[in-house]
Amino acid sequence: MGMALEEGRKAFTQDEVPIGCVIVKDGEVVGRGYNLRETDKNPVAHAEVLAIQDAARNLNGWRLTGTTLYVTVEPCPMCAGAIVLARIPRVVFSVMDLKGGAAGTCFNILESHWTNHRVEVVSGIREEEARELMQAFFRRLRKK
């Protein structure tokens, strides 16, 4: 989760919502990403989507079995759908998203019996650090 927080800090320095993500397989980081929606003018440039794309390139395939995705904020419905489609078996996140989280808070796409793949979800890891990063970003944004 420390590496995901580092990715989130990169987003923070670029005036992006500071969400960071890493994907790990066999103890090695195979994908990284942080929010780039503003920078890329791209509504789908979420940390998870970018990390999934990076991992798929690095592993030379779209099935990311045997991986764990670490992200600083609970995935949204779009990212949860991408996680299911990529067959990622485990997601670990820090902070719940009370307005749109799709890993159990508002929706539960990752563990839904309606999908063809279920994902193990672990939450609350290094929650305070991730929450502080998000709060610092929005405090700074309000001052502008």
PDB file of C-alpha atoms in Angstrom:
ATOM      1  CA  MET A   1       0.000   0.000   0.000  1.00  0.00           C
ATOM      2  CA  GLY A   2       2.968   2.285   0.532  1.00  0.00           C
ATOM      3  CA  MET A   3       3.696   2.246  -3.193  1.00  0.00           C
ATOM      4  CA  ALA A   4       0.058   3.054  -3.985  1.00  0.00           C
ATOM      5  CA  LEU A   5       0.303   6.020  -1.613  1.00  0.00           C
ATOM      6  CA  GLU A   6       3.454   7.144  -3.464  1.00  0.00           C
ATOM      7  CA  GLU A   7       1.498   7.030  -6.723  1.00  0.00           C
ATOM      8  CA  GLY A   8      -1.257   9.075  -5.067  1.00  0.00           C
ATOM      9  CA  ARG A   9       1.305  11.688  -4.027  1.00  0.00           C
ATOM     10  CA  LYS A  10       2.411  11.971  -7.673  1.00  0.00           C
ATOM     11  CA  ALA A  11      -1.178  12.795  -8.603  1.00  0.00           C
ATOM     12  CA  PHE A  12      -1.310  15.361  -5.796  1.00  0.00           C
ATOM     13  CA  THR A  13       1.746  17.188  -7.184  1.00  0.00           C
ATOM     14  CA  GLN A  14       0.007  17.421 -10.569  1.00  0.00           C
ATOM     15  CA  ASP A  15      -3.231  18.835  -9.100  1.00  0.00           C
ATOM     16  CA  GLU A  16      -5.014  15.548  -9.705  1.00  0.00           C
ATOM     17  CA  VAL A  17      -7.236  13.831  -7.134  1.00  0.00           C
ATOM     18  CA  PRO A  18      -4.535  11.904  -5.233  1.00  0.00           C
ATOM     19  CA  ILE A  19      -5.518   8.321  -5.881  1.00  0.00           C
ATOM     20  CA  GLY A  20      -2.721   5.871  -6.560  1.00  0.00           C
ATOM     21  CA  CYS A  21      -2.678   2.209  -7.506  1.00  0.00           C
ATOM     22  CA  VAL A  22      -0.196  -0.622  -7.912  1.00  0.00           C
ATOM     23  CA  ILE A  23      -0.716  -4.195  -9.052  1.00  0.00           C
ATOM     24  CA  VAL A  24       1.529  -6.893  -7.613  1.00  0.00           C
ATOM     25  CA  LYS A  25       2.211 -10.421  -8.821  1.00  0.00           C
ATOM     26  CA  ASP A  26       4.554 -12.825  -7.030  1.00  0.00           C
ATOM     27  CA  GLY A  27       5.897  -9.989  -4.882  1.00  0.00           C
ATOM     28  CA  GLU A  28       6.758  -7.769  -7.841  1.00  0.00           C
ATOM     29  CA  VAL A  29       4.982  -4.608  -9.014  1.00  0.00           C
ATOM     30  CA  VAL A  30       3.665  -5.277 -12.526  1.00  0.00           C
ATOM     31  CA  GLY A  31       1.430  -2.210 -12.928  1.00  0.00           C
ATOM     32  CA  ARG A  32       1.268   1.351 -11.628  1.00  0.00           C
ATOM     33  CA  GLY A  33      -1.059   4.262 -12.076  1.00  0.00           C
ATOM     34  CA  TYR A  34      -2.391   7.440 -10.590  1.00  0.00           C
ATOM     35  CA  ASN A  35      -5.262   9.686 -11.554  1.00  0.00           C
ATOM     36  CA  LEU A  36      -4.597  11.668 -14.737  1.00  0.00           C
ATOM     37  CA  ARG A  37      -8.102  12.774 -15.686  1.00  0.00           C
ATOM     38  CA  GLU A  38      -7.302  16.486 -15.691  1.00  0.00           C
ATOM     39  CA  THR A  39      -3.846  16.125 -17.230  1.00  0.00           C
ATOM     40  CA  ASP A  40      -4.992  13.815 -20.034  1.00  0.00           C
ATOM     41  CA  LYS A  41      -8.468  15.379 -20.389  1.00  0.00           C
ATOM     42  CA  ASN A  42      -9.732  11.813 -20.157  1.00  0.00           C
ATOM     43  CA  PRO A  43     -12.686  10.792 -17.968  1.00  0.00           C
ATOM     44  CA  VAL A  44     -11.483   7.183 -17.724  1.00  0.00           C
ATOM     45  CA  ALA A  45      -7.875   7.963 -16.696  1.00  0.00           C
ATOM     46  CA  HIS A  46      -8.442   6.622 -13.181  1.00  0.00           C
ATOM     47  CA  ALA A  47      -5.523   5.159 -11.223  1.00  0.00           C
ATOM     48  CA  GLU A  48      -6.917   1.610 -11.392  1.00  0.00           C
ATOM     49  CA  VAL A  49      -7.577   1.673 -15.137  1.00  0.00           C
ATOM     50  CA  LEU A  50      -4.084   2.985 -15.851  1.00  0.00           C
ATOM     51  CA  ALA A  51      -2.502   0.397 -13.539  1.00  0.00           C
ATOM     52  CA  ILE A  52      -4.521  -2.408 -15.171  1.00  0.00           C
ATOM     53  CA  GLN A  53      -3.388  -1.270 -18.623  1.00  0.00           C
ATOM     54  CA  ASP A  54       0.221  -1.108 -17.435  1.00  0.00           C
ATOM     55  CA  ALA A  55       0.039  -4.585 -15.887  1.00  0.00           C
ATOM     56  CA  ALA A  56      -1.564  -6.078 -18.998  1.00  0.00           C
ATOM     57  CA  ARG A  57       1.260  -4.649 -21.129  1.00  0.00           C
ATOM     58  CA  ASN A  58       3.939  -5.870 -18.723  1.00  0.00           C
ATOM     59  CA  LEU A  59       2.427  -9.342 -18.386  1.00  0.00           C
ATOM     60  CA  ASN A  60       1.570  -9.549 -22.086  1.00  0.00           C
ATOM     61  CA  GLY A  61      -2.049 -10.482 -21.500  1.00  0.00           C
ATOM     62  CA  TRP A  62      -5.341  -9.119 -20.263  1.00  0.00           C
ATOM     63  CA  ARG A  63      -6.034 -11.829 -17.678  1.00  0.00           C
ATOM     64  CA  LEU A  64      -4.353 -10.585 -14.505  1.00  0.00           C
ATOM     65  CA  THR A  65      -4.849 -13.761 -12.507  1.00  0.00           C
ATOM     66  CA  GLY A  66      -2.575 -14.219  -9.527  1.00  0.00           C
ATOM     67  CA  THR A  67      -2.347 -10.472  -8.876  1.00  0.00           C
ATOM     68  CA  THR A  68      -3.382  -8.134  -6.093  1.00  0.00           C
ATOM     69  CA  LEU A  69      -4.481  -4.569  -6.814  1.00  0.00           C
ATOM     70  CA  TYR A  70      -3.678  -1.991  -4.112  1.00  0.00           C
ATOM     71  CA  VAL A  71      -5.472   1.359  -4.338  1.00  0.00           C
ATOM     72  CA  THR A  72      -5.753   4.265  -1.935  1.00  0.00           C
ATOM     73  CA  VAL A  73      -9.507   4.818  -2.377  1.00  0.00           C
ATOM     74  CA  GLU A  74     -12.301   2.308  -2.921  1.00  0.00           C
ATOM     75  CA  PRO A  75     -12.817   1.648  -6.647  1.00  0.00           C
ATOM     76  CA  CYS A  76     -15.706   3.336  -8.450  1.00  0.00           C
ATOM     77  CA  PRO A  77     -18.165   1.284 -10.558  1.00  0.00           C
ATOM     78  CA  MET A  78     -16.104   1.760 -13.748  1.00  0.00           C
ATOM     79  CA  CYS A  79     -12.881   0.631 -12.077  1.00  0.00           C
ATOM     80  CA  ALA A  80     -14.628  -2.252 -10.308  1.00  0.00           C
ATOM     81  CA  GLY A  81     -15.921  -3.417 -13.692  1.00  0.00           C
ATOM     82  CA  ALA A  82     -12.416  -3.236 -15.148  1.00  0.00           C
ATOM     83  CA  ILE A  83     -11.070  -5.222 -12.177  1.00  0.00           C
ATOM     84  CA  VAL A  84     -13.660  -7.957 -12.735  1.00  0.00           C
ATOM     85  CA  LEU A  85     -12.976  -8.041 -16.487  1.00  0.00           C
ATOM     86  CA  ALA A  86      -9.217  -8.294 -15.867  1.00  0.00           C
ATOM     87  CA  ARG A  87      -9.829 -11.275 -13.527  1.00  0.00           C
ATOM     88  CA  ILE A  88      -7.899  -9.673 -10.673  1.00  0.00           C
ATOM     89  CA  PRO A  89      -8.533 -11.949  -7.682  1.00  0.00           C
ATOM     90  CA  ARG A  90      -7.805  -9.551  -4.807  1.00  0.00           C
ATOM     91  CA  VAL A  91      -8.261  -5.831  -4.145  1.00  0.00           C
ATOM     92  CA  VAL A  92      -6.860  -4.007  -1.131  1.00  0.00           C
ATOM     93  CA  PHE A  93      -7.897  -0.395  -0.535  1.00  0.00           C
ATOM     94  CA  SER A  94      -7.472   2.267   2.119  1.00  0.00           C
ATOM     95  CA  VAL A  95     -10.439   4.652   2.246  1.00  0.00           C
ATOM     96  CA  MET A  96     -14.104   3.933   1.580  1.00  0.00           C
ATOM     97  CA  ASP A  97     -15.801   6.135  -1.019  1.00  0.00           C
ATOM     98  CA  LEU A  98     -19.116   7.032   0.593  1.00  0.00           C
ATOM     99  CA  LYS A  99     -20.473   8.643  -2.593  1.00  0.00           C
ATOM    100  CA  GLY A 100     -19.667   5.990  -5.179  1.00  0.00           C
ATOM    101  CA  GLY A 101     -17.598   3.118  -3.853  1.00  0.00           C
ATOM    102  CA  ALA A 102     -18.224  -0.145  -5.687  1.00  0.00           C
ATOM    103  CA  ALA A 103     -16.375  -2.546  -3.384  1.00  0.00           C
ATOM    104  CA  GLY A 104     -19.114  -2.726  -0.776  1.00  0.00           C
ATOM    105  CA  THR A 105     -19.845   0.835   0.319  1.00  0.00           C
ATOM    106  CA  CYS A 106     -22.469   1.996  -2.210  1.00  0.00           C
ATOM    107  CA  PHE A 107     -22.336  -0.923  -4.630  1.00  0.00           C
ATOM    108  CA  ASN A 108     -20.679  -4.303  -4.461  1.00  0.00           C
ATOM    109  CA  ILE A 109     -19.617  -5.074  -7.997  1.00  0.00           C
ATOM    110  CA  LEU A 110     -16.456  -6.895  -6.928  1.00  0.00           C
ATOM    111  CA  GLU A 111     -18.240  -9.569  -4.916  1.00  0.00           C
ATOM    112  CA  SER A 112     -21.498  -9.682  -6.868  1.00  0.00           C
ATOM    113  CA  HIS A 113     -22.949 -13.053  -7.733  1.00  0.00           C
ATOM    114  CA  TRP A 114     -24.136 -11.481 -11.013  1.00  0.00           C
ATOM    115  CA  THR A 115     -20.621 -11.259 -12.435  1.00  0.00           C
ATOM    116  CA  ASN A 116     -18.501 -14.056 -13.883  1.00  0.00           C
ATOM    117  CA  HIS A 117     -15.620 -13.367 -11.467  1.00  0.00           C
ATOM    118  CA  ARG A 118     -15.580 -12.656  -7.725  1.00  0.00           C
ATOM    119  CA  VAL A 119     -12.891 -10.556  -6.077  1.00  0.00           C
ATOM    120  CA  GLU A 120     -11.643 -10.808  -2.510  1.00  0.00           C
ATOM    121  CA  VAL A 121     -11.799  -7.342  -0.912  1.00  0.00           C
ATOM    122  CA  VAL A 122      -9.699  -6.041   1.978  1.00  0.00           C
ATOM    123  CA  SER A 123     -10.309  -2.493   3.210  1.00  0.00           C
ATOM    124  CA  GLY A 124      -8.935   0.005   5.708  1.00  0.00           C
ATOM    125  CA  ILE A 125      -5.221  -0.594   5.071  1.00  0.00           C
ATOM    126  CA  ARG A 126      -3.238   2.578   5.911  1.00  0.00           C
ATOM    127  CA  GLU A 127      -6.572   4.360   5.894  1.00  0.00           C
ATOM    128  CA  GLU A 128      -5.474   7.390   7.912  1.00  0.00           C
ATOM    129  CA  GLU A 129      -2.574   8.206   5.565  1.00  0.00           C
ATOM    130  CA  ALA A 130      -4.774   7.956   2.485  1.00  0.00           C
ATOM    131  CA  ARG A 131      -7.543  10.006   4.116  1.00  0.00           C
ATOM    132  CA  GLU A 132      -5.072  12.743   5.102  1.00  0.00           C
ATOM    133  CA  LEU A 133      -3.755  12.910   1.527  1.00  0.00           C
ATOM    134  CA  MET A 134      -7.279  13.279   0.126  1.00  0.00           C
ATOM    135  CA  GLN A 135      -8.241  15.883   2.723  1.00  0.00           C
ATOM    136  CA  ALA A 136      -5.075  17.908   2.043  1.00  0.00           C
ATOM    137  CA  PHE A 137      -5.870  17.901  -1.665  1.00  0.00           C
ATOM    138  CA  PHE A 138      -9.434  19.141  -1.202  1.00  0.00           C
ATOM    139  CA  ARG A 139      -8.367  21.771   1.367  1.00  0.00           C
ATOM    140  CA  ARG A 140      -5.858  23.092  -1.185  1.00  0.00           C
ATOM    141  CA  LEU A 141      -8.473  23.024  -3.944  1.00  0.00           C
ATOM    142  CA  ARG A 142     -10.970  25.011  -1.839  1.00  0.00           C
ATOM    143  CA  LYS A 143      -8.317  27.674  -1.133  1.00  0.00           C
ATOM    144  CA  LYS A 144      -7.787  28.192  -4.875  1.00  0.00           C
TER     145      LYS A 144
END
